[in-house]
Coordinates of C-alpha atoms in Angstrom, one line a residue:
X579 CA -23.5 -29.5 -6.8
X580 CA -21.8 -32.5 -8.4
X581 CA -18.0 -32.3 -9.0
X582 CA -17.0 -32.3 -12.3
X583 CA -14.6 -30.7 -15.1
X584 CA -18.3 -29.3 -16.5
X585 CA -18.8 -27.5 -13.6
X586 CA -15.3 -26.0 -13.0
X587 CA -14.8 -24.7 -16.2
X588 CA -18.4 -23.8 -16.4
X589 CA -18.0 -21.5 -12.8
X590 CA -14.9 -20.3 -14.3
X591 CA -16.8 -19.1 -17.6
X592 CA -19.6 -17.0 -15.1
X593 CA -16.5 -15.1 -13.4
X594 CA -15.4 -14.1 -16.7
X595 CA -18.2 -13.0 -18.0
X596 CA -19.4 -11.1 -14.6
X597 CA -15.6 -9.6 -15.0
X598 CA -17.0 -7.9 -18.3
X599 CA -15.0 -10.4 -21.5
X600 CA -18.1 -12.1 -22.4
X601 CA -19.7 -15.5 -22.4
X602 CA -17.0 -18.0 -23.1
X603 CA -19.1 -21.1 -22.6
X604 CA -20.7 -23.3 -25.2
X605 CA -24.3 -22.6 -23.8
X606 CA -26.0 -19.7 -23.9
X607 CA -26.9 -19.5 -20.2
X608 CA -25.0 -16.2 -19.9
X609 CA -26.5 -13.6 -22.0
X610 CA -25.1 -10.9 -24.2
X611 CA -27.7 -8.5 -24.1
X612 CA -27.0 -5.2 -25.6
X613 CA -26.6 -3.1 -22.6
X614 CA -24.0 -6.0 -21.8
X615 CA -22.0 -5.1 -25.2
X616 CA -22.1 -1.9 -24.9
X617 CA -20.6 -2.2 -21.4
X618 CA -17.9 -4.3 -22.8
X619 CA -17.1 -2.2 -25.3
X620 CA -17.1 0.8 -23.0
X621 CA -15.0 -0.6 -20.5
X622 CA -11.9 -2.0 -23.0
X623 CA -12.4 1.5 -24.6
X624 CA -12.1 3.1 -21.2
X625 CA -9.1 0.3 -20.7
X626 CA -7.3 1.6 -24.4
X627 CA -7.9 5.0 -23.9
X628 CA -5.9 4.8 -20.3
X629 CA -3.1 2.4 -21.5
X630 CA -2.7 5.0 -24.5
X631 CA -2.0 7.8 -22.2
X632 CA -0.2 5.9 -20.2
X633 CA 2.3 5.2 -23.4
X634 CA 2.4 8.9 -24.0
X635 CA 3.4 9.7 -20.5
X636 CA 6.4 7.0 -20.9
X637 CA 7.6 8.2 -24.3
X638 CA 6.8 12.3 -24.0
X639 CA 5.8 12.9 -20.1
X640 CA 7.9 15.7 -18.5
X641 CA 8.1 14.0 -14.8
X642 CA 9.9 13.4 -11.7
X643 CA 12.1 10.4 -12.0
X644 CA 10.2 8.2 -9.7
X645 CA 6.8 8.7 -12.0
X646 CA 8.7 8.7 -14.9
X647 CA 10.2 4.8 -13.7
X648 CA 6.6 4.2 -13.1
X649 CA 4.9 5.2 -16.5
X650 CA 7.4 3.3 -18.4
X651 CA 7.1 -0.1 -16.4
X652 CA 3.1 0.2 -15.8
X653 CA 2.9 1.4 -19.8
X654 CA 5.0 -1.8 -20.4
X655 CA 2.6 -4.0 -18.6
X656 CA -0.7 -2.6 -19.5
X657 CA 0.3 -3.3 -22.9
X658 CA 1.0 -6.7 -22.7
X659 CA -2.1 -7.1 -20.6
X660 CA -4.1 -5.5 -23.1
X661 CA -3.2 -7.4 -25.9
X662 CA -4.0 -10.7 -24.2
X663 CA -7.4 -9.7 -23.1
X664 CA -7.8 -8.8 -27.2
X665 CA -6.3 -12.0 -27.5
X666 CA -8.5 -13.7 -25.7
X667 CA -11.9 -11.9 -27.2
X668 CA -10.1 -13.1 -30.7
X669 CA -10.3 -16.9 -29.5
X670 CA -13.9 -16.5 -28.6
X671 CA -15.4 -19.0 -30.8
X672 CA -12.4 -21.7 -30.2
X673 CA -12.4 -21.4 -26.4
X674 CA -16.1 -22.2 -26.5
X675 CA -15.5 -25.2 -28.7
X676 CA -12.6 -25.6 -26.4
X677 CA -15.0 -25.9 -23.1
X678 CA -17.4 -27.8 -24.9
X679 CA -14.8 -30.5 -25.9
X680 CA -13.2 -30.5 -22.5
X681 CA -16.2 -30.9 -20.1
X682 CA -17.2 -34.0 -22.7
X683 CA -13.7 -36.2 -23.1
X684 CA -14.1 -38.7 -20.5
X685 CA -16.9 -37.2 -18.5
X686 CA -18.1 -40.5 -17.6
X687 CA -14.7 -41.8 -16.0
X688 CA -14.5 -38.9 -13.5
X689 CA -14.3 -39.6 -9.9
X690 CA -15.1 -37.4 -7.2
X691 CA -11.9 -37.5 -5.2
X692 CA -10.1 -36.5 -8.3
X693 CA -12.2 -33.9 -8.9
X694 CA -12.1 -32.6 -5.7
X695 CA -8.0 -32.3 -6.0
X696 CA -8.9 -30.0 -9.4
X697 CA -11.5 -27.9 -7.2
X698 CA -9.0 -27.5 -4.7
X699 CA -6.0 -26.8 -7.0
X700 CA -7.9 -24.3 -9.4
X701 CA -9.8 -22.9 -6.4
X702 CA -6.1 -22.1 -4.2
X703 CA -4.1 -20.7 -6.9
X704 CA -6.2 -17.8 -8.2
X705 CA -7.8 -16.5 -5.0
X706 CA -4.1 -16.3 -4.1
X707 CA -3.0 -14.2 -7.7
X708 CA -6.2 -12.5 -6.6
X709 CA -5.2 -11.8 -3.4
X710 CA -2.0 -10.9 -4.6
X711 CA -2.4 -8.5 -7.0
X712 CA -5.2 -6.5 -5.5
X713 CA -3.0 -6.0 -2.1
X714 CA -0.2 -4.6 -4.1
X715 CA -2.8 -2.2 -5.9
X716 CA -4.4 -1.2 -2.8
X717 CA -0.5 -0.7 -1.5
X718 CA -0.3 2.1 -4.5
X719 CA -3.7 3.7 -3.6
X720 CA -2.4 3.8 0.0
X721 CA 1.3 5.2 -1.0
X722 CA -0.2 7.5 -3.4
X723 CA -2.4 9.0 -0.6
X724 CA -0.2 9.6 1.8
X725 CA 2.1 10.7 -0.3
X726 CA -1.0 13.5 -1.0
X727 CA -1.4 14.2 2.6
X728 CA 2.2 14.5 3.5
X729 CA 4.3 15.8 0.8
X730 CA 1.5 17.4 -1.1
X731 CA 2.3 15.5 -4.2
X732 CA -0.3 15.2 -6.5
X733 CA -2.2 11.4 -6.6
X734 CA -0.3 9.5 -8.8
X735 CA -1.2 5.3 -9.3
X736 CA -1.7 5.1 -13.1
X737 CA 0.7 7.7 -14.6
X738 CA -0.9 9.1 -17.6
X739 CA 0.3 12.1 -20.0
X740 CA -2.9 14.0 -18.9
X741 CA -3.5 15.9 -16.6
X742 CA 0.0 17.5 -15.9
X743 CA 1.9 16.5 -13.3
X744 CA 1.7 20.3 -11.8
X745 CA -2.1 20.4 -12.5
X746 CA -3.8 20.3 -9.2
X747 CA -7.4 21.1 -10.5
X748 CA -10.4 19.7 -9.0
X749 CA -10.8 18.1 -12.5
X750 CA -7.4 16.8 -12.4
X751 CA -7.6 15.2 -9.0
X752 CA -11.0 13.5 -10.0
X753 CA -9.4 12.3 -13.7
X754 CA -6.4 10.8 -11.5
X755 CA -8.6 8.8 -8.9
X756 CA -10.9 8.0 -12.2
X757 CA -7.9 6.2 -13.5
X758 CA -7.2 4.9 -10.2
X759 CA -10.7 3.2 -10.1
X760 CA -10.9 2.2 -13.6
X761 CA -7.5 0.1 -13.2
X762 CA -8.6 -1.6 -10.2
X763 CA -11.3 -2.7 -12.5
X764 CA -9.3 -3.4 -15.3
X765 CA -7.8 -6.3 -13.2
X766 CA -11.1 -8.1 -13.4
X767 CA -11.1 -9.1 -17.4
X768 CA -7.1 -9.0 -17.4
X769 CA -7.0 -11.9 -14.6
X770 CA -9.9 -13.7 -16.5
X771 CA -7.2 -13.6 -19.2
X772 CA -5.0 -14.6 -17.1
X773 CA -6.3 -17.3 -15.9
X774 CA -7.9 -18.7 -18.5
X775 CA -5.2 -20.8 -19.8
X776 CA -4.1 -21.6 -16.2
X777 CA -7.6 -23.4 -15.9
X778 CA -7.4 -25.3 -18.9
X779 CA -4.0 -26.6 -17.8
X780 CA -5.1 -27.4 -14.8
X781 CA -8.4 -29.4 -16.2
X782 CA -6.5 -31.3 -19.0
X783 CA -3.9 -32.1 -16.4
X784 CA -6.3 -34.1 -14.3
X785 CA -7.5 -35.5 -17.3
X786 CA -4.3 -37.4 -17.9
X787 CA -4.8 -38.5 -14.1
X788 CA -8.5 -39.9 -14.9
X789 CA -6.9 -41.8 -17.8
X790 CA -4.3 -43.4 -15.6
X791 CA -7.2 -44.0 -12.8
X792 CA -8.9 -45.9 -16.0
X793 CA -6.4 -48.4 -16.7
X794 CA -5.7 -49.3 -12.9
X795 CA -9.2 -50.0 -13.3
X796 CA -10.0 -52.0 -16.1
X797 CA -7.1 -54.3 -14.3
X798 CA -8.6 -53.9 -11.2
X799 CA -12.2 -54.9 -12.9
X800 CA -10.9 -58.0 -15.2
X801 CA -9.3 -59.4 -12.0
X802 CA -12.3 -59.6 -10.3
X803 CA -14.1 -60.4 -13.5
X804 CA -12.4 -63.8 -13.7
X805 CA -13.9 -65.1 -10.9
X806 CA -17.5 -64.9 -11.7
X807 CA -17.4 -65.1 -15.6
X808 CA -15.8 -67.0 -18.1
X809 CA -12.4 -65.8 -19.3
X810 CA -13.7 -64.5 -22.6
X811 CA -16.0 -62.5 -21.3
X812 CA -13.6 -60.9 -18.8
X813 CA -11.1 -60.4 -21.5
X814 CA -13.4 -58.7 -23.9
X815 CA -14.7 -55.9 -21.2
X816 CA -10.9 -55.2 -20.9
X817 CA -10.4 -55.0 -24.6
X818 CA -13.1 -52.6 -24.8
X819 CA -12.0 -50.8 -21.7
X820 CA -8.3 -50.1 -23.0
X821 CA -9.6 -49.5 -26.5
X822 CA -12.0 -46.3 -24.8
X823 CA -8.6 -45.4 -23.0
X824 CA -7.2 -45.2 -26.1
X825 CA -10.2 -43.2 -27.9
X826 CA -10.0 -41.0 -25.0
X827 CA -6.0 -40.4 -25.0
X828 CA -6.2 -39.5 -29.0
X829 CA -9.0 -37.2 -28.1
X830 CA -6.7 -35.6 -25.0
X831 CA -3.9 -34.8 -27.0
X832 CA -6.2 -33.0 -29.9
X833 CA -7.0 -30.9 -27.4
X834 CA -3.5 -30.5 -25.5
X835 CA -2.7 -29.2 -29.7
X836 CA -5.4 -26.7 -29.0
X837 CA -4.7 -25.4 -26.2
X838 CA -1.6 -24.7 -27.4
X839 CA -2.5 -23.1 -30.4
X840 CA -5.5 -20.8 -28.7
X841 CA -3.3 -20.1 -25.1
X842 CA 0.3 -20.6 -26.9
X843 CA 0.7 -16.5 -27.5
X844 CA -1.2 -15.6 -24.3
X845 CA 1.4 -18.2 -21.8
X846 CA 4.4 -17.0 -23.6
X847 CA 3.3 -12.6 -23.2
X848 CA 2.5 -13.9 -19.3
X849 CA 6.6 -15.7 -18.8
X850 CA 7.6 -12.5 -20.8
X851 CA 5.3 -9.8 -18.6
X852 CA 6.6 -11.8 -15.4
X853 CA 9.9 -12.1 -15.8
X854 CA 11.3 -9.2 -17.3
X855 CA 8.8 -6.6 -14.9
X856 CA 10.0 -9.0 -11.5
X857 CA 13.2 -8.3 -12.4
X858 CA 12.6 -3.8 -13.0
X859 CA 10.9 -4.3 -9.5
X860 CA 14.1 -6.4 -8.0
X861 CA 16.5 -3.4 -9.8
X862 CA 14.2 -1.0 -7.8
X863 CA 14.4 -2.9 -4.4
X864 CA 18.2 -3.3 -5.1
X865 CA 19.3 0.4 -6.0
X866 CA 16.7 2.4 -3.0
X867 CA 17.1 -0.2 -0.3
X868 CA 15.7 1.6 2.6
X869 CA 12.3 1.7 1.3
X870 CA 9.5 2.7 3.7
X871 CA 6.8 0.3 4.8
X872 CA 4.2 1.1 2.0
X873 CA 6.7 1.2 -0.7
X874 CA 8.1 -2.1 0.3
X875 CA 4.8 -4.0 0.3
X876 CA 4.2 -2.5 -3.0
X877 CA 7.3 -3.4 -4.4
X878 CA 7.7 -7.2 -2.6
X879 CA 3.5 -8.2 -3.0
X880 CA 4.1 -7.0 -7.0
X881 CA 6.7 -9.4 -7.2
X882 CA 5.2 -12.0 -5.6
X883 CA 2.1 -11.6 -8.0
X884 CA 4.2 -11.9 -11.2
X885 CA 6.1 -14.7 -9.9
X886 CA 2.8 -16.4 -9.0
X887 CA 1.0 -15.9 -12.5
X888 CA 4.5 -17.2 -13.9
X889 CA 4.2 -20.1 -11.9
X890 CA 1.0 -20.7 -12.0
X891 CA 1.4 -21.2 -15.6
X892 CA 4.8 -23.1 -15.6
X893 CA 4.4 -25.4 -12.9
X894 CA 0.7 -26.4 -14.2
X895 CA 2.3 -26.8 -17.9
X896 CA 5.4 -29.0 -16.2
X897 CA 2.7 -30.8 -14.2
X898 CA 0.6 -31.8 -17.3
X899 CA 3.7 -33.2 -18.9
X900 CA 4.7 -34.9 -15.9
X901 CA 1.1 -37.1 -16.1
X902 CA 1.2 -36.9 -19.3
X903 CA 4.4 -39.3 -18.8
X904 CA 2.7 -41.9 -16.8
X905 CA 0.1 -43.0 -19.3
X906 CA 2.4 -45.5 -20.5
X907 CA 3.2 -47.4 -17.6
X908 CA -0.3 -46.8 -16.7
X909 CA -1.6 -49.0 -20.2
X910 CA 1.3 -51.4 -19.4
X911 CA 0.2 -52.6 -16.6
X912 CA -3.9 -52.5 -17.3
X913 CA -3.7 -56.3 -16.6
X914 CA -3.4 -57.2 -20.2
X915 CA -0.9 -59.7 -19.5
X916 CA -3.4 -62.0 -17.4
X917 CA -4.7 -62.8 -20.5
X918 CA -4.5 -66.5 -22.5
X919 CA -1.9 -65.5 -25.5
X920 CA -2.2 -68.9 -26.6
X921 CA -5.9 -68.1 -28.1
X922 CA -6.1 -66.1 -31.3
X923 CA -8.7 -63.6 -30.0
X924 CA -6.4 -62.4 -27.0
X925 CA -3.7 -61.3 -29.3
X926 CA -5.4 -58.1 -30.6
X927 CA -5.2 -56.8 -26.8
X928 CA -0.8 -57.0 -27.4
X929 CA -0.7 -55.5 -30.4
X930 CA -3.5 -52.3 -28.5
X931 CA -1.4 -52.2 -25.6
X932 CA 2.1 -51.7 -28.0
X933 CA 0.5 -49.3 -30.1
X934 CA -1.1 -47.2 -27.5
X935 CA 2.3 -47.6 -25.6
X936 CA 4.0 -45.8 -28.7
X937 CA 2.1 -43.2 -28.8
X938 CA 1.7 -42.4 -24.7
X939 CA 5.6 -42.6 -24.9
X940 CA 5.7 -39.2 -27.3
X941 CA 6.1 -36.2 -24.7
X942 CA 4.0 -33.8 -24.2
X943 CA 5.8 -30.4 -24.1
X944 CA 4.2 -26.8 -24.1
X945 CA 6.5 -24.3 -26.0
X946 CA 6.6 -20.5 -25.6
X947 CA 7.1 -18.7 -29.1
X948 CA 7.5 -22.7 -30.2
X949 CA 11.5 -22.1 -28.2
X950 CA 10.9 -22.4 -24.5
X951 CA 9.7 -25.0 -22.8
X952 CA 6.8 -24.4 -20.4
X953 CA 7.9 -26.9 -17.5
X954 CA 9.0 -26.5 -13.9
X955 CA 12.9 -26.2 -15.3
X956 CA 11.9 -23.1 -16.6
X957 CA 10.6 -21.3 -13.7
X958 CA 13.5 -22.3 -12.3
X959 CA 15.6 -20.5 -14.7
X960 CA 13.6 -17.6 -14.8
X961 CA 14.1 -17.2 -10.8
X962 CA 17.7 -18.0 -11.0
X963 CA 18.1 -15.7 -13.5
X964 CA 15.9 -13.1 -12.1
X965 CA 17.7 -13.3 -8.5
X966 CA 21.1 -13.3 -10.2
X967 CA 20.7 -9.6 -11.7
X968 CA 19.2 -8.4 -8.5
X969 CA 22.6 -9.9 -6.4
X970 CA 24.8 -8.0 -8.8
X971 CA 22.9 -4.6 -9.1
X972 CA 21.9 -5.1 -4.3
X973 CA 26.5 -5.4 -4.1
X974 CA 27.2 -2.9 -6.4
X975 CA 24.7 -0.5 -4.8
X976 CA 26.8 -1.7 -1.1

């Protein structure tokens, strides 16, 4: 299989739609039959009918104060969650277009070590937020169950308002390891929401590296072009050259204004999500230090897997601005300036390179809520921040 943006955002599309959100691709290769719909539609009712019980439990729920901690963080989450995997069936039609657009915008400059660095980058980050999250769900299918056998608590993951927490009915024991099951499946559409911007990012990031690659070529190409055709000929395949680079830079930042507008709402709920539930976790960690071993890896892999979907999704926004940045040094120095200035014809190349200069110079910056900036200064906030309130609360529990 050849490497290409095509085919990573193409692979990407099948996992979401084997996760149960539909076929997000342009093509209709994955089909929508209607026992598929109905499945979707039973599963996110499943998914609303859980989350809604969940709420109950957090506002009305008559529980012990560990569960009750519980149903109001989880009912927190779930919410969020839920609304961007809505969010993301709402942007159906404009994430197709999206995909379409993307796997065509300078399709045929990509090379296959670049590509390979995408693979690898898309590939690493979300089988580790896969890894991540389903090790700390496990953790509180493992807790929950010893807890069972132990203490004779009742199973308790996914704290809903029904059944009671004193009902210990067969039926009640079944509807909690139903819920159980039904979140561990619920992951599987909420990380395709997930990562659905994250994969984007990462995609139109090494697009602004394939631009750059471009104009070290066209140099690369009219230098070599000099030596076995005349001048003019060599000049005009570079004009041509930077004036596609240009074409395809217009086209790139288009897209970077729709990505933005279809992922914008989605990015922002995930830096909210991660930030403000890492630091309930951290308050927990910090006020009941002497955790035992399966509370603890709950507690630390949770953490670990919202601070990785908030990285994931800072550090690939910072990184596309950060390439974003070079374009202009990278049409600067296209080899432009080889050319004979003294001849009419070779002065439209200047007046290319200054405007496409100007415009390569004009940041590109990702906003949350059009306020925060989605860069690497941000995560570092967010984990300063994070880490200051759980010093304070860890010495004033000493």
């Amino acid at each position: 299989m050849s490497l290409s943006t095509r085919c990573l955002l193409k692979d990407f599309c099948k996992y979401v739609y084997y996760a149960g959100a539909g076929n997000f691709w342009y093509e209709d290769i994955y089909k929508e039959t209607v026992p598929y719909k109905m499945y979707v539609v039973i599963s996110f009712f499943t998914y609303t009918v859980m989350i809604f019980l969940e709420n109950l439990a957090a506002l009305f729920g008559k529980l012990p104060e560990v569960e009750k901690n519980s149903a109001v963080m989880f009912a927190a989450i779930h919410n969020i969650v839920l609304t961007k995997m809505f969010l993301l069936l709402y942007h159906k039609r404009s994430i197709s277009k999206l995909n379409c657009e993307m796997a065509a915008v300078g399709e045929n400059l990509e090379e296959a070590s670049i590509m390979r660095r995408q693979f690898r980058k898309m590939r690493l980050g979300t089988a580790l937020y896969f890894i991540s999250v389903y090790l700390s769900l496990v953790a509180y299918g493992v807790e929950s169950a010893r807890r069972t056998i132990v203490e004779g608590a009742p199973f308790y993951t996914v704290v809903t308002y029904l059944p009671d927490y004193d009902n210990t009915t067969v039926l009640a024991s079944f509807l909690r390891i139903f819920f159980y099951i039904t979140w561990l499946y619920m992951m599987l559409p909420m990380m395709s929401a997930d990562c659905m911007p994250i994969a984007h990012l990462i995609t139109m990031t090494y697009k602004f590296v394939t631009l750059c690659r471009h104009f070290d070529q066209i140099r690369e190409k009219f230098q070599i072009n000099v030596k076995i055709m005349a001048k003019t000929e060599a000049t005009e395949i570079l004009k041509l050259g930077f004036i596609e680079g240009i074409k395809m830079h217009q086209k790139l930042m288009y897209l970077a204004d729709e990505i933005h507008r279809v992922f914008g709402i989605i990015m922002a709920l995930q830096v909210c999500e991660s930030s403000a539930v890492a630091v309930l976790l951290l308050l927990r960690l910090a006020l009941s230090p002497h955790l035992d071993l399966t509370n603890a890896f709950m507690t630390y892999t949770f953490v670990c897997s919202l601070f990785l979907l908030l990285a994931l999704n800072l550090w690939n926004a910072g990184e596309l601005t950060y390439q974003a940045s070079l374009l202009s040094n990278a049409m600067f120095y296209s080899g432009w300036y080889f050319c004979d200035f003294e001849k009419d014809w070779c002065r439209d190349i200047r007046r290319l390179v200054l405007i496409g200069c100007a415009q390569a110079q004009k940041p590109l910056i990702l906003k949350a809520f059009g306020v925060l900036d989605l860069s690497y200064e941000t995560f570092v906030s967010v984990a300063r921040m994070t880490y200051s309130v759980f010093a304070v609360f860890y010495k004033r529990g000493d």
